[in-house]
């Protein structure tokens, strides 16, 4: 499941923030008693405005077959005209 959920998440992030560069991601299976999903640790560079990045934890990121159950903005560091962003995301299969 990791590949489709990961690809859908990256696509949703790109739709919201614009182009993502230097994407580094680690995914692992996640499950609870009633849900199956993936935990994603993702770092990337983008040129999106800081307000868009700061709003990430509250944004609906549509993903076919999955949904974002939790998104934590670990860090966002501005460097000239871009931001280095680190997020942790839990996606769950619908």
mmCIF file with all atom_site columns, C-alpha atoms in Angstrom, residues 29-94:
data_model
loop_
_atom_site.group_PDB
_atom_site.id
_atom_site.type_symbol
_atom_site.label_atom_id
_atom_site.label_alt_id
_atom_site.label_comp_id
_atom_site.label_asym_id
_atom_site.label_entity_id
_atom_site.label_seq_id
_atom_site.pdbx_PDB_ins_code
_atom_site.Cartn_x
_atom_site.Cartn_y
_atom_site.Cartn_z
_atom_site.occupancy
_atom_site.B_iso_or_equiv
_atom_site.pdbx_formal_charge
_atom_site.auth_seq_id
_atom_site.auth_comp_id
_atom_site.auth_asym_id
_atom_site.auth_atom_id
_atom_site.pdbx_PDB_model_num
ATOM 1  C CA . UNK A 1 29 ? 2.946   0.606  7.523  1.00 0.00 ? 29 UNK A CA 1
ATOM 2  C CA . UNK A 1 30 ? 0.596   1.668  10.284 1.00 0.00 ? 30 UNK A CA 1
ATOM 3  C CA . UNK A 1 31 ? -2.491  -0.031 11.686 1.00 0.00 ? 31 UNK A CA 1
ATOM 4  C CA . UNK A 1 32 ? -4.929  0.282  14.550 1.00 0.00 ? 32 UNK A CA 1
ATOM 5  C CA . UNK A 1 33 ? -7.673  -2.097 15.607 1.00 0.00 ? 33 UNK A CA 1
ATOM 6  C CA . UNK A 1 34 ? -9.970  -0.683 12.909 1.00 0.00 ? 34 UNK A CA 1
ATOM 7  C CA . UNK A 1 35 ? -7.811  1.160  10.350 1.00 0.00 ? 35 UNK A CA 1
ATOM 8  C CA . UNK A 1 36 ? -4.919  0.416  7.982  1.00 0.00 ? 36 UNK A CA 1
ATOM 9  C CA . UNK A 1 37 ? -2.625  3.138  6.718  1.00 0.00 ? 37 UNK A CA 1
ATOM 10 C CA . UNK A 1 38 ? 0.862   4.563  6.359  1.00 0.00 ? 38 UNK A CA 1
ATOM 11 C CA . UNK A 1 39 ? 3.058   6.882  8.394  1.00 0.00 ? 39 UNK A CA 1
ATOM 12 C CA . UNK A 1 40 ? 5.009   9.273  6.146  1.00 0.00 ? 40 UNK A CA 1
ATOM 13 C CA . UNK A 1 41 ? 8.018   11.350 7.186  1.00 0.00 ? 41 UNK A CA 1
ATOM 14 C CA . UNK A 1 42 ? 8.646   13.829 4.375  1.00 0.00 ? 42 UNK A CA 1
ATOM 15 C CA . UNK A 1 43 ? 11.164  16.629 3.866  1.00 0.00 ? 43 UNK A CA 1
ATOM 16 C CA . UNK A 1 44 ? 11.061  18.885 0.815  1.00 0.00 ? 44 UNK A CA 1
ATOM 17 C CA . UNK A 1 45 ? 11.898  22.295 -0.570 1.00 0.00 ? 45 UNK A CA 1
ATOM 18 C CA . UNK A 1 46 ? 9.207   24.526 -2.054 1.00 0.00 ? 46 UNK A CA 1
ATOM 19 C CA . UNK A 1 47 ? 8.638   28.171 -2.935 1.00 0.00 ? 47 UNK A CA 1
ATOM 20 C CA . UNK A 1 48 ? 5.125   28.368 -1.463 1.00 0.00 ? 48 UNK A CA 1
ATOM 21 C CA . UNK A 1 49 ? 4.213   31.280 0.784  1.00 0.00 ? 49 UNK A CA 1
ATOM 22 C CA . UNK A 1 50 ? 4.756   30.751 4.511  1.00 0.00 ? 50 UNK A CA 1
ATOM 23 C CA . UNK A 1 51 ? 1.030   31.134 5.203  1.00 0.00 ? 51 UNK A CA 1
ATOM 24 C CA . UNK A 1 52 ? 0.256   28.123 2.982  1.00 0.00 ? 52 UNK A CA 1
ATOM 25 C CA . UNK A 1 53 ? 2.914   26.044 4.702  1.00 0.00 ? 53 UNK A CA 1
ATOM 26 C CA . UNK A 1 54 ? 1.764   27.054 8.177  1.00 0.00 ? 54 UNK A CA 1
ATOM 27 C CA . UNK A 1 55 ? -1.809  26.065 7.268  1.00 0.00 ? 55 UNK A CA 1
ATOM 28 C CA . UNK A 1 56 ? -0.817  22.520 6.218  1.00 0.00 ? 56 UNK A CA 1
ATOM 29 C CA . UNK A 1 57 ? -2.055  20.804 9.426  1.00 0.00 ? 57 UNK A CA 1
ATOM 30 C CA . UNK A 1 58 ? -5.586  22.145 8.785  1.00 0.00 ? 58 UNK A CA 1
ATOM 31 C CA . UNK A 1 59 ? -5.784  21.711 5.004  1.00 0.00 ? 59 UNK A CA 1
ATOM 32 C CA . UNK A 1 60 ? -7.892  19.019 3.332  1.00 0.00 ? 60 UNK A CA 1
ATOM 33 C CA . UNK A 1 61 ? -5.522  17.163 1.020  1.00 0.00 ? 61 UNK A CA 1
ATOM 34 C CA . UNK A 1 62 ? -7.736  15.007 -1.237 1.00 0.00 ? 62 UNK A CA 1
ATOM 35 C CA . UNK A 1 63 ? -6.292  11.574 -1.977 1.00 0.00 ? 63 UNK A CA 1
ATOM 36 C CA . UNK A 1 64 ? -8.154  8.912  -3.960 1.00 0.00 ? 64 UNK A CA 1
ATOM 37 C CA . UNK A 1 65 ? -8.622  5.822  -1.785 1.00 0.00 ? 65 UNK A CA 1
ATOM 38 C CA . UNK A 1 66 ? -6.972  7.377  1.268  1.00 0.00 ? 66 UNK A CA 1
ATOM 39 C CA . UNK A 1 67 ? -7.366  10.311 3.613  1.00 0.00 ? 67 UNK A CA 1
ATOM 40 C CA . UNK A 1 68 ? -5.021  12.338 5.778  1.00 0.00 ? 68 UNK A CA 1
ATOM 41 C CA . UNK A 1 69 ? -5.846  11.459 9.381  1.00 0.00 ? 69 UNK A CA 1
ATOM 42 C CA . UNK A 1 70 ? -3.090  13.608 10.897 1.00 0.00 ? 70 UNK A CA 1
ATOM 43 C CA . UNK A 1 71 ? -0.466  16.023 9.610  1.00 0.00 ? 71 UNK A CA 1
ATOM 44 C CA . UNK A 1 72 ? 2.187   17.618 11.806 1.00 0.00 ? 72 UNK A CA 1
ATOM 45 C CA . UNK A 1 73 ? 4.389   20.448 10.566 1.00 0.00 ? 73 UNK A CA 1
ATOM 46 C CA . UNK A 1 74 ? 7.684   19.474 12.214 1.00 0.00 ? 74 UNK A CA 1
ATOM 47 C CA . UNK A 1 75 ? 9.637   22.425 10.840 1.00 0.00 ? 75 UNK A CA 1
ATOM 48 C CA . UNK A 1 76 ? 9.646   25.100 8.181  1.00 0.00 ? 76 UNK A CA 1
ATOM 49 C CA . UNK A 1 77 ? 12.759  27.121 7.554  1.00 0.00 ? 77 UNK A CA 1
ATOM 50 C CA . UNK A 1 78 ? 12.845  30.046 5.123  1.00 0.00 ? 78 UNK A CA 1
ATOM 51 C CA . UNK A 1 79 ? 15.952  30.332 2.951  1.00 0.00 ? 79 UNK A CA 1
ATOM 52 C CA . UNK A 1 80 ? 15.926  33.207 0.434  1.00 0.00 ? 80 UNK A CA 1
ATOM 53 C CA . UNK A 1 81 ? 12.970  32.510 -1.878 1.00 0.00 ? 81 UNK A CA 1
ATOM 54 C CA . UNK A 1 82 ? 12.207  28.965 -0.733 1.00 0.00 ? 82 UNK A CA 1
ATOM 55 C CA . UNK A 1 83 ? 11.291  26.976 2.363  1.00 0.00 ? 83 UNK A CA 1
ATOM 56 C CA . UNK A 1 84 ? 12.757  23.755 3.690  1.00 0.00 ? 84 UNK A CA 1
ATOM 57 C CA . UNK A 1 85 ? 9.791   21.848 5.159  1.00 0.00 ? 85 UNK A CA 1
ATOM 58 C CA . UNK A 1 86 ? 9.558   18.694 7.265  1.00 0.00 ? 86 UNK A CA 1
ATOM 59 C CA . UNK A 1 87 ? 6.192   17.047 7.932  1.00 0.00 ? 87 UNK A CA 1
ATOM 60 C CA . UNK A 1 88 ? 4.855   13.861 9.486  1.00 0.00 ? 88 UNK A CA 1
ATOM 61 C CA . UNK A 1 89 ? 1.640   12.532 7.973  1.00 0.00 ? 89 UNK A CA 1
ATOM 62 C CA . UNK A 1 90 ? -0.642  9.635  8.830  1.00 0.00 ? 90 UNK A CA 1
ATOM 63 C CA . UNK A 1 91 ? -2.741  8.453  5.889  1.00 0.00 ? 91 UNK A CA 1
ATOM 64 C CA . UNK A 1 92 ? -5.527  5.921  6.274  1.00 0.00 ? 92 UNK A CA 1
ATOM 65 C CA . UNK A 1 93 ? -7.027  3.695  3.601  1.00 0.00 ? 93 UNK A CA 1
ATOM 66 C CA . UNK A 1 94 ? -10.721 4.412  2.975  1.00 0.00 ? 94 UNK A CA 1
#
